[in-house]
mmCIF file of C-alpha atoms in Angstrom:
data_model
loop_
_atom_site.group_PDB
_atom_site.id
_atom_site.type_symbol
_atom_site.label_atom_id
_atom_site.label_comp_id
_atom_site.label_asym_id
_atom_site.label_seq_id
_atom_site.Cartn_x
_atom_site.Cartn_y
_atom_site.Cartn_z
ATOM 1 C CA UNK E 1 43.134 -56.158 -115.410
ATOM 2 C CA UNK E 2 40.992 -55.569 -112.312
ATOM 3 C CA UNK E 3 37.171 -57.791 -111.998
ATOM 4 C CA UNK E 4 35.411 -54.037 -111.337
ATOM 5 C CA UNK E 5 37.659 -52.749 -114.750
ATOM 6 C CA UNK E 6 36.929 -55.718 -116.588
ATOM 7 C CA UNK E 7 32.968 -55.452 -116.100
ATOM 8 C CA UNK E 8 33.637 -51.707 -116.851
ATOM 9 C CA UNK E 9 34.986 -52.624 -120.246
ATOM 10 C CA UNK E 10 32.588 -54.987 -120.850
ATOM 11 C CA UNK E 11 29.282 -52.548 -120.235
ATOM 12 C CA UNK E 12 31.238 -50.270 -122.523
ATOM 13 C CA UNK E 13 31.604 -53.293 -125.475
ATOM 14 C CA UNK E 14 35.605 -52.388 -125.397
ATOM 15 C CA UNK E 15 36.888 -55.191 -127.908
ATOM 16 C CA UNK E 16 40.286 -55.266 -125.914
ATOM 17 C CA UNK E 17 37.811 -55.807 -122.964
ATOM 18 C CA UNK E 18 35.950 -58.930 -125.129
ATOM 19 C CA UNK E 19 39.244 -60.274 -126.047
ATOM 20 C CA UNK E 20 40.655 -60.587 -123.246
ATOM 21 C CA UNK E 21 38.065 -62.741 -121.895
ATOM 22 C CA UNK E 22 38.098 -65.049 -124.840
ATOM 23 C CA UNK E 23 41.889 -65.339 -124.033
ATOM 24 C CA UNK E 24 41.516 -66.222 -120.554
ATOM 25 C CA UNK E 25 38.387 -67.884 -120.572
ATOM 26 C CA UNK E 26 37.514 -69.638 -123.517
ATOM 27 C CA UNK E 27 40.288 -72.775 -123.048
ATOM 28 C CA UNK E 28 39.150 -73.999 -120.131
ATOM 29 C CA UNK E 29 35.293 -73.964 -121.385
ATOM 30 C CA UNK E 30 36.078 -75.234 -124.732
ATOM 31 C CA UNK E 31 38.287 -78.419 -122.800
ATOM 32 C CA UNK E 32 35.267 -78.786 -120.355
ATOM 33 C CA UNK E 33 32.745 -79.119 -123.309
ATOM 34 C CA UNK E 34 35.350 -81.545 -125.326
ATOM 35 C CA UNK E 35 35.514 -83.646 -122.255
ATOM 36 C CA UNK E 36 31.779 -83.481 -121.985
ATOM 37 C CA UNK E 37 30.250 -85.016 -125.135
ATOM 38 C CA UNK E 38 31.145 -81.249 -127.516
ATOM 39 C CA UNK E 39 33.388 -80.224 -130.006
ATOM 40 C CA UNK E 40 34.884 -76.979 -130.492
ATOM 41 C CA UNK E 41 32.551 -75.456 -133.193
ATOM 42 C CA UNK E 42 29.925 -76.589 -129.660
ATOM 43 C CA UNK E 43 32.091 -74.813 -127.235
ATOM 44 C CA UNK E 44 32.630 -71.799 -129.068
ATOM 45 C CA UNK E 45 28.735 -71.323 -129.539
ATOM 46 C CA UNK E 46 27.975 -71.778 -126.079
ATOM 47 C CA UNK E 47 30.846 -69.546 -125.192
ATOM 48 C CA UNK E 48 28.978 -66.659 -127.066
ATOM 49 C CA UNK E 49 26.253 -67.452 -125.654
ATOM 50 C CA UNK E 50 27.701 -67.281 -122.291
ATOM 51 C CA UNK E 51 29.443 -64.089 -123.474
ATOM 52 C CA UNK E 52 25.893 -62.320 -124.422
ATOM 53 C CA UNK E 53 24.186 -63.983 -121.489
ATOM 54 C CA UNK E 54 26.989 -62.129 -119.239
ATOM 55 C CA UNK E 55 26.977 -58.558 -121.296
ATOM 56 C CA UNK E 56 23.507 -58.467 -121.321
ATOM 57 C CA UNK E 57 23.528 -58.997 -117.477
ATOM 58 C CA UNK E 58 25.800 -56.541 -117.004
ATOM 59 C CA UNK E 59 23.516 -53.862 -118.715
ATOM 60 C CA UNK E 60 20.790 -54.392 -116.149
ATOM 61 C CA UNK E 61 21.332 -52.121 -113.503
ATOM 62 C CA UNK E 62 19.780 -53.982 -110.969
ATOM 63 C CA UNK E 63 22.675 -56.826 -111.499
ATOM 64 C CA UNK E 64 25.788 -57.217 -109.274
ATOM 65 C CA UNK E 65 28.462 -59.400 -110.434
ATOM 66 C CA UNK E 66 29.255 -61.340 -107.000
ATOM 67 C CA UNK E 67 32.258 -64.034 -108.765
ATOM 68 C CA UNK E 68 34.924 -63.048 -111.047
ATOM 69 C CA UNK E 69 33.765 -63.224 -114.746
ATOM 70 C CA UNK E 70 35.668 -66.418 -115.394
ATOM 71 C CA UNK E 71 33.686 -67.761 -112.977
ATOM 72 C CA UNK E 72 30.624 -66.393 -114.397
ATOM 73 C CA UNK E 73 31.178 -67.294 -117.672
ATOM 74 C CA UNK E 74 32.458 -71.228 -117.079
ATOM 75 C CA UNK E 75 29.239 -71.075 -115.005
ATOM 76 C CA UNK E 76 26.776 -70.139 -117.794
ATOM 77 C CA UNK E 77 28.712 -72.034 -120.040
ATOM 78 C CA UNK E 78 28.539 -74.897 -118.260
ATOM 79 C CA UNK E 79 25.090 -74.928 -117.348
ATOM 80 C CA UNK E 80 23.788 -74.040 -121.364
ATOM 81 C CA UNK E 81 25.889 -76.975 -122.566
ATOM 82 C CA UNK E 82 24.449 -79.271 -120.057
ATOM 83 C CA UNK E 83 21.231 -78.197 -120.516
ATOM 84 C CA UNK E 84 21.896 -78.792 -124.500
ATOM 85 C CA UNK E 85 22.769 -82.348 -123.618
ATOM 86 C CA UNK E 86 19.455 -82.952 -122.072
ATOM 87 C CA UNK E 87 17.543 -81.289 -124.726
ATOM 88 C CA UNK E 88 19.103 -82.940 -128.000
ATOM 89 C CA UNK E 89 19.013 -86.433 -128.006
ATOM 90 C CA UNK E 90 22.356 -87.837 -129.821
ATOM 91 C CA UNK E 91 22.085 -90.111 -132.196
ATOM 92 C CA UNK E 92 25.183 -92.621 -133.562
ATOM 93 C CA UNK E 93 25.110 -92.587 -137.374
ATOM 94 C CA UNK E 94 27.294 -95.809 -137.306
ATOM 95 C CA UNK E 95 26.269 -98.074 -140.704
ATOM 96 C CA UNK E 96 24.502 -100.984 -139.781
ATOM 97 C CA UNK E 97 25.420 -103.695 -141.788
ATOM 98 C CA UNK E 98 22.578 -105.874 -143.437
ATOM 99 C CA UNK E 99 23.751 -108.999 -141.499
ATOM 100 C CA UNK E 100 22.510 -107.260 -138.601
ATOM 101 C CA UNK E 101 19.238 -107.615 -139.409
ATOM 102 C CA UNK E 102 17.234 -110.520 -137.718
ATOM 103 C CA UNK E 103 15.534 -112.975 -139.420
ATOM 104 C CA UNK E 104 12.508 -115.120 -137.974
ATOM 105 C CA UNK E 105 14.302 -118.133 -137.341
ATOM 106 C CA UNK E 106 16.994 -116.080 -135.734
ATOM 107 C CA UNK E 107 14.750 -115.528 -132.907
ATOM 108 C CA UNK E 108 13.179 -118.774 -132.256
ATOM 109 C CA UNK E 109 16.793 -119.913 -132.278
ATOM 110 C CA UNK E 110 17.745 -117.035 -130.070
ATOM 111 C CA UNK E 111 15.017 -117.767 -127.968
ATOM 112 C CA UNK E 112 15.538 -121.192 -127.207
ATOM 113 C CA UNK E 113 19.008 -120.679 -126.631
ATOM 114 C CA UNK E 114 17.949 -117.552 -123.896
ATOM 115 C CA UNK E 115 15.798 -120.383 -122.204
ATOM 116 C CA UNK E 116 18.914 -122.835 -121.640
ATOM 117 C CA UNK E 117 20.885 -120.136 -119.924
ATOM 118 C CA UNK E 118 18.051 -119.692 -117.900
ATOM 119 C CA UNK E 119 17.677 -123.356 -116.656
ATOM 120 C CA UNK E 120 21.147 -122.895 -115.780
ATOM 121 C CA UNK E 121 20.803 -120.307 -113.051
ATOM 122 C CA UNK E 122 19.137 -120.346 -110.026
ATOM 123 C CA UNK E 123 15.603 -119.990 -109.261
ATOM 124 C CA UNK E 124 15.569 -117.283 -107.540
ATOM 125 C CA UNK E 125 17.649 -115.413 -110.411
ATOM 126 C CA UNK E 126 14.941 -116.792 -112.726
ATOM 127 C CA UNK E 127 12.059 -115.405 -110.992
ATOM 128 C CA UNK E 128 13.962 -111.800 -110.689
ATOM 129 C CA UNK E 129 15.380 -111.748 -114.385
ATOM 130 C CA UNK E 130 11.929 -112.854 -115.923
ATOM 131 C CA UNK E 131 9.934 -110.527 -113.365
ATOM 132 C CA UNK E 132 12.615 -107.245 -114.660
ATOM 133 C CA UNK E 133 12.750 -108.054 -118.320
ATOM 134 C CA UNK E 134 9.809 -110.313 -119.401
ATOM 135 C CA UNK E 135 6.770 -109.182 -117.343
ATOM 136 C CA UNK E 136 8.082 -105.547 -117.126
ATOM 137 C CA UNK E 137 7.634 -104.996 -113.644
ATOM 138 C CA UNK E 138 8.808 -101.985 -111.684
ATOM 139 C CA UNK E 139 11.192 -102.662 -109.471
ATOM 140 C CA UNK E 140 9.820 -101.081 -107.013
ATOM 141 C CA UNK E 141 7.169 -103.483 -107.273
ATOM 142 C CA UNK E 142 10.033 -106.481 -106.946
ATOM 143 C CA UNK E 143 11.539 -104.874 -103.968
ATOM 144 C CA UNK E 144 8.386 -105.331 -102.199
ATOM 145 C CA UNK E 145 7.623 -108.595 -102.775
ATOM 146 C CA UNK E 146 11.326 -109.737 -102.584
ATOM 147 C CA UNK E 147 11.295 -107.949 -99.524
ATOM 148 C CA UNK E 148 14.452 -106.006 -100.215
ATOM 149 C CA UNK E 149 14.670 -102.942 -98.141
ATOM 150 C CA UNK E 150 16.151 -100.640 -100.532
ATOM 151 C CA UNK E 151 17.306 -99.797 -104.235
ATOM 152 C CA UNK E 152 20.680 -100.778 -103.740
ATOM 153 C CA UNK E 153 19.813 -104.159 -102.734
ATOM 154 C CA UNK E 154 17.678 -104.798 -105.962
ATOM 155 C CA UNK E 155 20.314 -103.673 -108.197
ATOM 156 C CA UNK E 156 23.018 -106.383 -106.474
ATOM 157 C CA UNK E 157 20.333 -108.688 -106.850
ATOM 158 C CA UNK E 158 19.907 -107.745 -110.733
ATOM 159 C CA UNK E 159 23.487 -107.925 -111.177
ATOM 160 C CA UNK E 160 24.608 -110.736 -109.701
ATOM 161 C CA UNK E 161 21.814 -112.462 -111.448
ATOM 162 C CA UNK E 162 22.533 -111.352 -114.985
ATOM 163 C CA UNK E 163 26.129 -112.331 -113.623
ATOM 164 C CA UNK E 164 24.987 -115.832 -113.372
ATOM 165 C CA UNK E 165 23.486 -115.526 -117.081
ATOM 166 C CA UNK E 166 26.550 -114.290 -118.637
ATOM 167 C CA UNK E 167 28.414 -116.958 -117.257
ATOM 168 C CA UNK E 168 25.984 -119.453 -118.598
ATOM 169 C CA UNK E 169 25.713 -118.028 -121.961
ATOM 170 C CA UNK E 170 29.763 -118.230 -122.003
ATOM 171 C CA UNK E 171 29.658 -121.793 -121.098
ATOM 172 C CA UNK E 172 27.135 -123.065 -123.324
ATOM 173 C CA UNK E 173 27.642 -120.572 -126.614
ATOM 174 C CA UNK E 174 24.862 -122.440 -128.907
#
C-alpha cells in the first residue's frame, strides 16, 4: 500500500487501513518502549495515542504528512513515551527488610568508621570529598577555587577521589 493511499484510508477511518498500521508499526514501537523502561500494556497505550495524535492530524486540512507514517508514528510514539518518563517518577516497590533500618549507634559507628577512610586518602581528596558531600557546595563553586578549568576536570577529580575511598574502605572493612 502506497504512503498517499495509506493517509487516504486513514482520513476515511478504513479498519483495513488502521490495521495495517498496527501490523507494520506497532513491533518496532512496542520493542523501543520495552527497551526503554515500558511494558507492553505501556506501548500499546502510547501507540493509540500516537495513532489518534496522527488521525487527528490528518483531518486538519492545513497538515501535510512530509515522512512515511511509520515514521510518523515511531516519532510521536517515541516522543509521548519519553515525555511520560519525565513526567512520572518511578518508584521500586522492593520490600525493605527491617534490618535495614538504622539504629543510633549504627551511625556513630558508621561515622567513625567514614572518618578512618578519610585519614587514609589524600588531602587534597579530603578537602574535595568533604567540600561535595559535607558542606554541599556547588561544584561550580569547587571548580573555581580548585582552579579547574572545566566540568570534566571536576568530575575526574571526584572520581578518582571517591576511588581512593573505596579502596580504603576495602582495606580497612571495620
Amino acid at each position: 500500500m502506497t504512503e498517499s493511499l495509506l493517509t487516504e484510508k486513514l482520513k476515511q477511518h478504513d479498519p483495513a487501513a488502521f490495521s495495517y498500521v498496527y501490523d507494520t508499526c506497532f513491533p518496532a514501537i512496542s520493542a523501543w518502549i520495552q527497551q526503554n523502561s515500558g511494558t507492553r500494556e505501556d506501548a500499546a497505550d502510547i501507540f493509540q495515542e500516537a495513532m489518534i495524535v496522527l488521525v487527528t492530524r490528518l483531518q486538519q486540512p492545513d497538515f501535510t504528512l512530509t515522512s512515511a507514517v511509520k515514521t510518523y508514528l515511531f516519532s510521536v510514539a517515541r516522543n509521548t513515551w519519553l515525555k511520560q518518563l519525565r513526567d512520572t517518577p518511578r518508584i521500586v516497590t522492593a520490600d525493605i527488610p527491617e534490618t535495614a533500618c538504622i539504629t543510633e549507634p549504627d551511625i556513630r559507628n558508621y561515622s567513625l568508621l567514614l572518618r578512618r577512610w578519610l585519614q587514609r586518602i589524600t588531602g587534597h581528596c579530603q578537602r574535595i570529598l568533604k567540600a561535595l558531600f559535607f558542606y554541599r557546595v556547588p561544584v561550580q563553586t569547587l571548580m573555581q577555587q580548585m582552579g579547574w578549568k572545566n566540568k570534566h576536570t571536576s568530575d575526574n577529580q571526584k572520581y578518582k577521589c571517591l576511588q581512593q575511598l573505596r579502596k580504603a574502605s576495602r582495606q580497612d572493612p571495620g
